[in-house]
Coordinates of C-alpha atoms and ligand atoms in Angstrom, one line a residue:
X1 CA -46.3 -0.3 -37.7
X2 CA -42.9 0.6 -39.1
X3 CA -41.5 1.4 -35.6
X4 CA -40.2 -1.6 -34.7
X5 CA -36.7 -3.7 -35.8
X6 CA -35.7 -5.1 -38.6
X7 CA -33.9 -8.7 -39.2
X8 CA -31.0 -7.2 -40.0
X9 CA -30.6 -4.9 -37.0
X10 CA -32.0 -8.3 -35.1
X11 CA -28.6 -9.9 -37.4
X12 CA -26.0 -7.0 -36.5
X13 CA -27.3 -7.3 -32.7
X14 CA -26.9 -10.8 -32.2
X15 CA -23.5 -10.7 -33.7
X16 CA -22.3 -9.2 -30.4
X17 CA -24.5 -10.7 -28.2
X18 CA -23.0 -14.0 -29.0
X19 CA -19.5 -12.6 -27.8
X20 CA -20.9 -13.2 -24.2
X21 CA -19.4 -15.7 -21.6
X22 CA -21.5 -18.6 -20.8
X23 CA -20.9 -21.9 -18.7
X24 CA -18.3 -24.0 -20.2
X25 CA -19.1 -21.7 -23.6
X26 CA -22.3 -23.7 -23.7
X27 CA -24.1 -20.1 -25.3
X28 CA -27.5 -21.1 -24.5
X29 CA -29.4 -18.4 -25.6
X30 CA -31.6 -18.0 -28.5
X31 CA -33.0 -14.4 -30.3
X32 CA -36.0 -14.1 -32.2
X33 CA -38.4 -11.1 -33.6
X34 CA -41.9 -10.9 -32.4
X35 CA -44.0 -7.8 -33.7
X36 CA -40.8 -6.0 -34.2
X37 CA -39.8 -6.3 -30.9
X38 CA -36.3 -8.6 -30.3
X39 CA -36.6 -11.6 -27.3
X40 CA -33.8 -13.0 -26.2
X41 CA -34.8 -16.6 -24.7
X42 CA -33.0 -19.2 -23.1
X43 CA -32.4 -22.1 -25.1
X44 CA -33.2 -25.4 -22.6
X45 CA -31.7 -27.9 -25.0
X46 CA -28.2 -26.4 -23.8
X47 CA -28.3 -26.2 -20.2
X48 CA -26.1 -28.2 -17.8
X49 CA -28.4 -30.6 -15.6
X50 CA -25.3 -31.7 -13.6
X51 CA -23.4 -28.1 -13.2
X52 CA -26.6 -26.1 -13.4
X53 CA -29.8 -27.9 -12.1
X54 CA -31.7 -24.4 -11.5
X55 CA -30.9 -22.9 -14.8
X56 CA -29.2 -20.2 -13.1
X57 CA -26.3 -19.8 -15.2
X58 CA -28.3 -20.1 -18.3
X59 CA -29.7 -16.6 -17.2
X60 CA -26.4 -15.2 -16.1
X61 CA -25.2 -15.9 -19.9
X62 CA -28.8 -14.4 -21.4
X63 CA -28.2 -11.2 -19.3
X64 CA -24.7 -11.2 -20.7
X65 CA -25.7 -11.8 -24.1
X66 CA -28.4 -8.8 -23.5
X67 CA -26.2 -6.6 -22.4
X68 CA -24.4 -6.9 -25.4
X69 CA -27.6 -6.7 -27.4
X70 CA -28.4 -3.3 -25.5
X71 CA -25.1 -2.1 -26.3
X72 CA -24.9 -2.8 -30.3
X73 CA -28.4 -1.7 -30.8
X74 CA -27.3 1.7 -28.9
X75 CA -23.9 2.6 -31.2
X76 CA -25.8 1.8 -34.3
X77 CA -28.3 4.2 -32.9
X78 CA -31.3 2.5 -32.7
X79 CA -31.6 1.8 -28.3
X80 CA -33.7 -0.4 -26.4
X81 CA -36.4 0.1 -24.0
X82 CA -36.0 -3.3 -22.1
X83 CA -38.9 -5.4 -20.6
X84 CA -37.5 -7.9 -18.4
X85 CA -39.5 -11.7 -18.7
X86 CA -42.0 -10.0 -20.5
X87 CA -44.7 -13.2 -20.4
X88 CA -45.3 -15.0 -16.9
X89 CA -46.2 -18.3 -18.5
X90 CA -43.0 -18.2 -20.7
X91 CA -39.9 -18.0 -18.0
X92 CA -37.2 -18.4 -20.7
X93 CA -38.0 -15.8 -22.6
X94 CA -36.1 -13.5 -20.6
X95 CA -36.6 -9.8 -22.1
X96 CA -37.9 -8.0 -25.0
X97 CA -36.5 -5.1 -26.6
X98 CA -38.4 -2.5 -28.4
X99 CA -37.6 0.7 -30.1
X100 CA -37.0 4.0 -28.1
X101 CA -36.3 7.2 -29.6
X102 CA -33.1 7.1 -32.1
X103 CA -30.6 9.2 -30.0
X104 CA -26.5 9.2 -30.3
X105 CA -24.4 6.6 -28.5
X106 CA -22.9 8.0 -25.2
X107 CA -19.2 7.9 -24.9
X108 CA -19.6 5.1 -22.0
X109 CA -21.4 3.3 -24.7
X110 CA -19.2 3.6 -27.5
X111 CA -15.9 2.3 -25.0
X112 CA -17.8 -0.3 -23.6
X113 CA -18.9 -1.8 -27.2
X114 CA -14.8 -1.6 -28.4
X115 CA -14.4 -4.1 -25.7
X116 CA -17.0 -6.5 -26.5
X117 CA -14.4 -8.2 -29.3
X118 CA -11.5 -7.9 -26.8
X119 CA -12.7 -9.5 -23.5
X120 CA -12.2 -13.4 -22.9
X121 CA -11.7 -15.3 -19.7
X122 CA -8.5 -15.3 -18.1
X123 CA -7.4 -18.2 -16.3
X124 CA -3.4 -17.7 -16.5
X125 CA -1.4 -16.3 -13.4
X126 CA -1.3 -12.4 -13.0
X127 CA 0.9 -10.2 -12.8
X128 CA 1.3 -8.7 -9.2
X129 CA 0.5 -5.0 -10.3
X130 CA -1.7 -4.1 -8.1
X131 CA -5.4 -2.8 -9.9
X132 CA -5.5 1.2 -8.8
X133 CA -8.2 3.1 -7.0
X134 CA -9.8 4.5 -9.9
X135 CA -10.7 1.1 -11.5
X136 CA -11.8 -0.2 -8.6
X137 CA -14.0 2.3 -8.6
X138 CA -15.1 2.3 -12.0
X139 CA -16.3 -1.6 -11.7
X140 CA -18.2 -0.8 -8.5
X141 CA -20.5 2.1 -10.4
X142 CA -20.3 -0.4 -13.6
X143 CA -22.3 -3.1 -11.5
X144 CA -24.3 -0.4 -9.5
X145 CA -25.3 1.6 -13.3
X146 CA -26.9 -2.4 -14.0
X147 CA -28.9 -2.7 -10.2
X148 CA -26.3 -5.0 -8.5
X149 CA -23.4 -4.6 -6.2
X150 CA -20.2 -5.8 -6.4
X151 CA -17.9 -6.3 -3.5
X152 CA -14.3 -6.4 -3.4
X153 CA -12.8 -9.0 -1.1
X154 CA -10.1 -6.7 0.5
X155 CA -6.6 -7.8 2.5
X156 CA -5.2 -11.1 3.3
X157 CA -7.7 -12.4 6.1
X158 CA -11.2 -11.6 3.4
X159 CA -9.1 -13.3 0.8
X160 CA -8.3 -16.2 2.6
X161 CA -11.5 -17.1 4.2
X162 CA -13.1 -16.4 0.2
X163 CA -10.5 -19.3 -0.9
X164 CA -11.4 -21.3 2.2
X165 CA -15.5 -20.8 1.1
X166 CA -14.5 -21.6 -2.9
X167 CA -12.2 -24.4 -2.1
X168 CA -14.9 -26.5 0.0
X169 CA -17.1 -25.5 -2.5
X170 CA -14.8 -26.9 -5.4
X171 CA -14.5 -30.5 -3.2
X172 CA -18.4 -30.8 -3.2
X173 CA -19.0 -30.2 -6.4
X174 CA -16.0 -32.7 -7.6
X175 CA -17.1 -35.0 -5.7
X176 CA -19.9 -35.6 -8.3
X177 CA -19.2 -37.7 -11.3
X178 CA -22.4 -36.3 -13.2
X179 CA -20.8 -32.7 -12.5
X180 CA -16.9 -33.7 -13.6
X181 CA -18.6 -35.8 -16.7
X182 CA -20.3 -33.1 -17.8
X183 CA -17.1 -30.7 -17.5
X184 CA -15.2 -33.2 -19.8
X185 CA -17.5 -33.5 -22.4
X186 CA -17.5 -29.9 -23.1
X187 CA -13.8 -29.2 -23.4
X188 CA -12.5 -29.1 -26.6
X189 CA -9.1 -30.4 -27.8
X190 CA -10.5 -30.1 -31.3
X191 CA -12.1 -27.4 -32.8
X192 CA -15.7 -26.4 -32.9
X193 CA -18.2 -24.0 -32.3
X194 CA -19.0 -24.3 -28.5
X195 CA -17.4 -25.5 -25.4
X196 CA -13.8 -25.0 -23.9
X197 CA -10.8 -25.6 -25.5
X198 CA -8.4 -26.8 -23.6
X199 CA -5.5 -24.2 -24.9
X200 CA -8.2 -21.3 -23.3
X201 CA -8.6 -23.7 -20.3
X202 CA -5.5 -22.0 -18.1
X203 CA -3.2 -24.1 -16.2
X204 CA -3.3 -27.5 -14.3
X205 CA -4.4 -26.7 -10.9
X206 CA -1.9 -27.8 -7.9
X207 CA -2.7 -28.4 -4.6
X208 CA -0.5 -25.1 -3.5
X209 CA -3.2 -22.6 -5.6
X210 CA -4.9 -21.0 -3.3
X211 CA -8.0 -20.3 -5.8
X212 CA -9.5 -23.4 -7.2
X213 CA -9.5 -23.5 -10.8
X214 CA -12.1 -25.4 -13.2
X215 CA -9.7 -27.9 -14.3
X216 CA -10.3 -27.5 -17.8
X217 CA -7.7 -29.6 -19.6
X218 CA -5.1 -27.6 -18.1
X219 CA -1.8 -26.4 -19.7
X220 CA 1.6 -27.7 -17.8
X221 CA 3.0 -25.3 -15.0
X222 CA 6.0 -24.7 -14.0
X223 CA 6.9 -25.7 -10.0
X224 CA 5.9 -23.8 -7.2
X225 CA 3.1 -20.9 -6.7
X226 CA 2.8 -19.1 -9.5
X227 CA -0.3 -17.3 -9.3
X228 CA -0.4 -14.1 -7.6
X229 CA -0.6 -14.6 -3.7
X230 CA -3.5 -11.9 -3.2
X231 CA -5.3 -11.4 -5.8
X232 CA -8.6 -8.7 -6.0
X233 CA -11.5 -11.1 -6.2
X234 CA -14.8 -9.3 -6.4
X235 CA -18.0 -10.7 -6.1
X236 CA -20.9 -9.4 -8.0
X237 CA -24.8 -9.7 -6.2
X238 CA -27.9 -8.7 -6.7
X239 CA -30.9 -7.8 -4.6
X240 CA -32.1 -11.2 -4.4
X241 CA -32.3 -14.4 -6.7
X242 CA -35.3 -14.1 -9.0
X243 CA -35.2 -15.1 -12.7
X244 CA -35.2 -11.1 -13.2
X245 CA -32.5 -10.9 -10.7
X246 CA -30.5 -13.5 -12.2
X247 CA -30.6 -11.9 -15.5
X248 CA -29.7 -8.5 -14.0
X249 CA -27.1 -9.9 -12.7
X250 CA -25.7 -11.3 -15.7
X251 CA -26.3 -7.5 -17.2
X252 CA -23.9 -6.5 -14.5
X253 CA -21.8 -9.2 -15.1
X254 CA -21.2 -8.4 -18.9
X255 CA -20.8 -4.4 -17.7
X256 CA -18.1 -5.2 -15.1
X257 CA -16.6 -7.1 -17.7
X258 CA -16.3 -5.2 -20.8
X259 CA -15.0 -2.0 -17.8
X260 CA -12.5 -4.1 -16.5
X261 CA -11.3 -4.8 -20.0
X262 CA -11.6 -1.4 -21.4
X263 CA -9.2 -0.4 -18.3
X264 CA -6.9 -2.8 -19.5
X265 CA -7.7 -5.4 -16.7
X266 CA -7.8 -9.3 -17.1
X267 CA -10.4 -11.6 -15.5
X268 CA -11.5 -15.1 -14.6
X269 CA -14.8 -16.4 -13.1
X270 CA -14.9 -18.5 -10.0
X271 CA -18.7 -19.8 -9.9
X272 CA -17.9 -23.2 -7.8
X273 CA -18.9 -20.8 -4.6
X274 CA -22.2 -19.6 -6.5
X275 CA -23.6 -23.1 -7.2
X276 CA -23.1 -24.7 -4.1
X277 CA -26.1 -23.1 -1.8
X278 CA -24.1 -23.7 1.3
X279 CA -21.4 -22.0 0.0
X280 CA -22.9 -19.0 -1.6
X281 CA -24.4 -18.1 1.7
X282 CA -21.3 -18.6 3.5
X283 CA -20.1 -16.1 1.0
X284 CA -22.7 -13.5 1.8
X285 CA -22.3 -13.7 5.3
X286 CA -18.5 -13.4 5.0
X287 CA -19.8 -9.7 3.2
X288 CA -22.1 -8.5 5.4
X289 CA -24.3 -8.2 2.6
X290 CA -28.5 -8.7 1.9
X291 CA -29.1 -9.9 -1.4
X292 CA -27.5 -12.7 -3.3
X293 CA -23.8 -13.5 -4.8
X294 CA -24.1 -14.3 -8.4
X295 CA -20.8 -14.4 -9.9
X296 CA -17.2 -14.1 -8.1
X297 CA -14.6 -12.6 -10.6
X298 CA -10.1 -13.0 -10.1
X299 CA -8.8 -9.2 -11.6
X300 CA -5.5 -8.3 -12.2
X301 CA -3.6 -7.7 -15.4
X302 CA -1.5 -10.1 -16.8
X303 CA -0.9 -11.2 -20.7
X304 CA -3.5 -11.3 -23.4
X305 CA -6.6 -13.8 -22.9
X306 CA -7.3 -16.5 -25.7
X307 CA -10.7 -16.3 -27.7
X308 CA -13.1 -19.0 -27.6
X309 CA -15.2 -20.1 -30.7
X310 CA -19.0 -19.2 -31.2
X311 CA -21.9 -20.9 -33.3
X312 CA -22.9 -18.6 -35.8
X313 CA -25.7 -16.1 -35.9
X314 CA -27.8 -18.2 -38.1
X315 CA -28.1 -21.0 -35.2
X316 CA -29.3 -18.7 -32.6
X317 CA -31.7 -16.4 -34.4
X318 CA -36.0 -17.6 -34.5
X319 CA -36.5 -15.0 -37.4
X320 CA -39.8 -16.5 -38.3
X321 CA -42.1 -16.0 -35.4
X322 CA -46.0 -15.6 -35.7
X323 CA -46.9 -12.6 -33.9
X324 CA -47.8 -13.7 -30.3
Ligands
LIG1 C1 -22.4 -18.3 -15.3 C2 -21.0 -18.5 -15.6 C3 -20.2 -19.2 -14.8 C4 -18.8 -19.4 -15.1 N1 -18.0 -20.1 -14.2 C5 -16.7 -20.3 -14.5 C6 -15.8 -21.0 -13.6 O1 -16.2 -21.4 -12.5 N2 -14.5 -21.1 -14.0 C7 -14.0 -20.6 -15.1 O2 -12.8 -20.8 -15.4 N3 -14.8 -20.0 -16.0 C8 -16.1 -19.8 -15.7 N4 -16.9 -19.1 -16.6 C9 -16.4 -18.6 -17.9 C10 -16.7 -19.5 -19.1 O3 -16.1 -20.7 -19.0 C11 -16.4 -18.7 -20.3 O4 -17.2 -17.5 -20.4 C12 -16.6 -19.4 -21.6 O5 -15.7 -20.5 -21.7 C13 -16.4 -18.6 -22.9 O6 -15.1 -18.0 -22.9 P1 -14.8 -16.4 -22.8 O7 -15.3 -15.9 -21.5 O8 -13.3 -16.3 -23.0 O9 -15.6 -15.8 -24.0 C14 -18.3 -18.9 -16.3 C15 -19.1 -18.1 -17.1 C16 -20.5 -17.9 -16.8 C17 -21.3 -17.1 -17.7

């Protein structure tokens, strides 16, 4: 055919893809050729049965990872037409990428891909700057440009009944020994290639925070509140909470994301509110909104974030696929 990608494209591509955040850094995705086209699938074999019994998060991570996908494949100027779970019997293959015509990378394009290297999770204490009008903005139309919303949580009341909702949330889902197990066993005092190591873990959460925190490791605090006492929480959603949903909404994750970072802007996730149903519709009802929250995101700036470890490319590619 001679139209469609090449393994080293598929090579370059999945460099970046793998820069995407993902549950406790479990990076369960997998990328594979078929008829020149590239799938990106979610691998099973790393999903978390305690944290993530639906799979849902895997799909937030394989929308991220696509996103990033998209975007390389775009600056090297070869873009994507995108076919979102392309095969009805096969629900973790969750989109295939084919050639469209070879066209110059957009300035949006070629900012958003600078930050793919430079974003990581944030977990430390902000700085009280407030985030300004125009970014606000700018991650509002970043989620909208990707099909989802994203709603700020705005003045002290919103904020404090969100940390009522993510707090309650946090308590049910400690509650579970499977859940906290499963926490432990992926962070990482050592090093390797996956999970979260406990120096990018942020600090020990205190009963005075008013956000919960993951609790992963935790680095010792100094006394008294610390973290900033109203911070922007946003919470990303999409339309509803379909497989192709859920990967749109990891789309829009990874483009909120790489904006706020390109503006300079730190972030953490808060998805203790997401994976407890009670909670997540408490949360939509505290918007106003139809559809479904996917993600809920702390903003502000503050110093530097740490960068986590990835497996390399050659674990995550299927290069050798019989044409389906
Ligand atoms: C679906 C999903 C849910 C997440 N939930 C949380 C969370 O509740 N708390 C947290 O601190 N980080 C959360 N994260 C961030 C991951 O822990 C992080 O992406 C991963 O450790 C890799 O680190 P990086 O984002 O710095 O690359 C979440 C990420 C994803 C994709």
């Amino acid at each position: 055919m001679g139209t469609g990608y090449t393994e080293a494209q598929l090579r370059a591509a999945a460099a970046d893809a793998v820069r995407a955040p993902s549950l406790h850094n479990t990076q369960p995705w997998r990328f594979r050729l078929r008829d020149g086209a590239i799938e990106v699938c979610v691998d099973p074999t790393r999903r978390l049965p305690a944290t993530d019994p639906s799979g849902w998060g895997t799909r937030i991570a394989g929308g991220a990872a696509l996103f990033n996908l998209r975007l390389s494949l775009a600056v090297a100027g070869a873009p994507a037409t995108v076919r979102l779970r392309p095969y009805p019997a096969e629900p973790d293959v969750l989109a295939r990428l084919v050639p469209e015509l070879p066209r110059r990378p957009t300035p949006t394009e070629l900012s958003l891909y600078a930050a793919v290297p430079r974003r990581f999770s944030n977990r430390a204490p902000f700085w009280p700057d407030p985030v300004p009008a125009d970014a606000r903005w700018r991650l509002g139309e970043a989620a909208r440009a990707e099909q989802c919303w994203l709603e700020l949580v705005i003045g002290v009341t919103a904020v404090n009944a969100f940390a009522e909702i993510a707090r309650s949330a946090h308590r049910v889902l400690e509650r579970d020994p499977a859940y906290r197990a499963e926490r432990a066993a992926w962070v990482r005092t050592e090093p390797a290639p996956d999970g979260v190591p406990a120096r990018a873990g942020g600090p020990q959460t205190e009963p005075q925070d008013l956000l919960p925190s993951r609790g992963f490791g935790g680095l010792d605090r100094a006394p008294g509140r610390d973290f900033e006492p109203e911070p922007l929480v946003a919470v990303l959603g999409a339309t509803g909470n379909t497989v192709v949903d859920q990967v749109l909404a990891g789309q829009a994750l990874q483009r909120v994301l790489l904006t706020a970072t390109d503006a300079g802007l730190a972030v953490s996730m808060l998805s203790q509110p997401i994976e407890v149903s009670g909670a997540r519709e408490a949360l939509r009802l505290s918007l106003g909104r139809f559809g479904t929250p996917q993600m809920v995101m702390r903003i502000g700036y503050g110093q530097p974030g740490v960068a986590t470890p990835r497996r390399s490319v050659d674990e995550v590619l299927d290069v050798a696929v019989a044409p389906g």
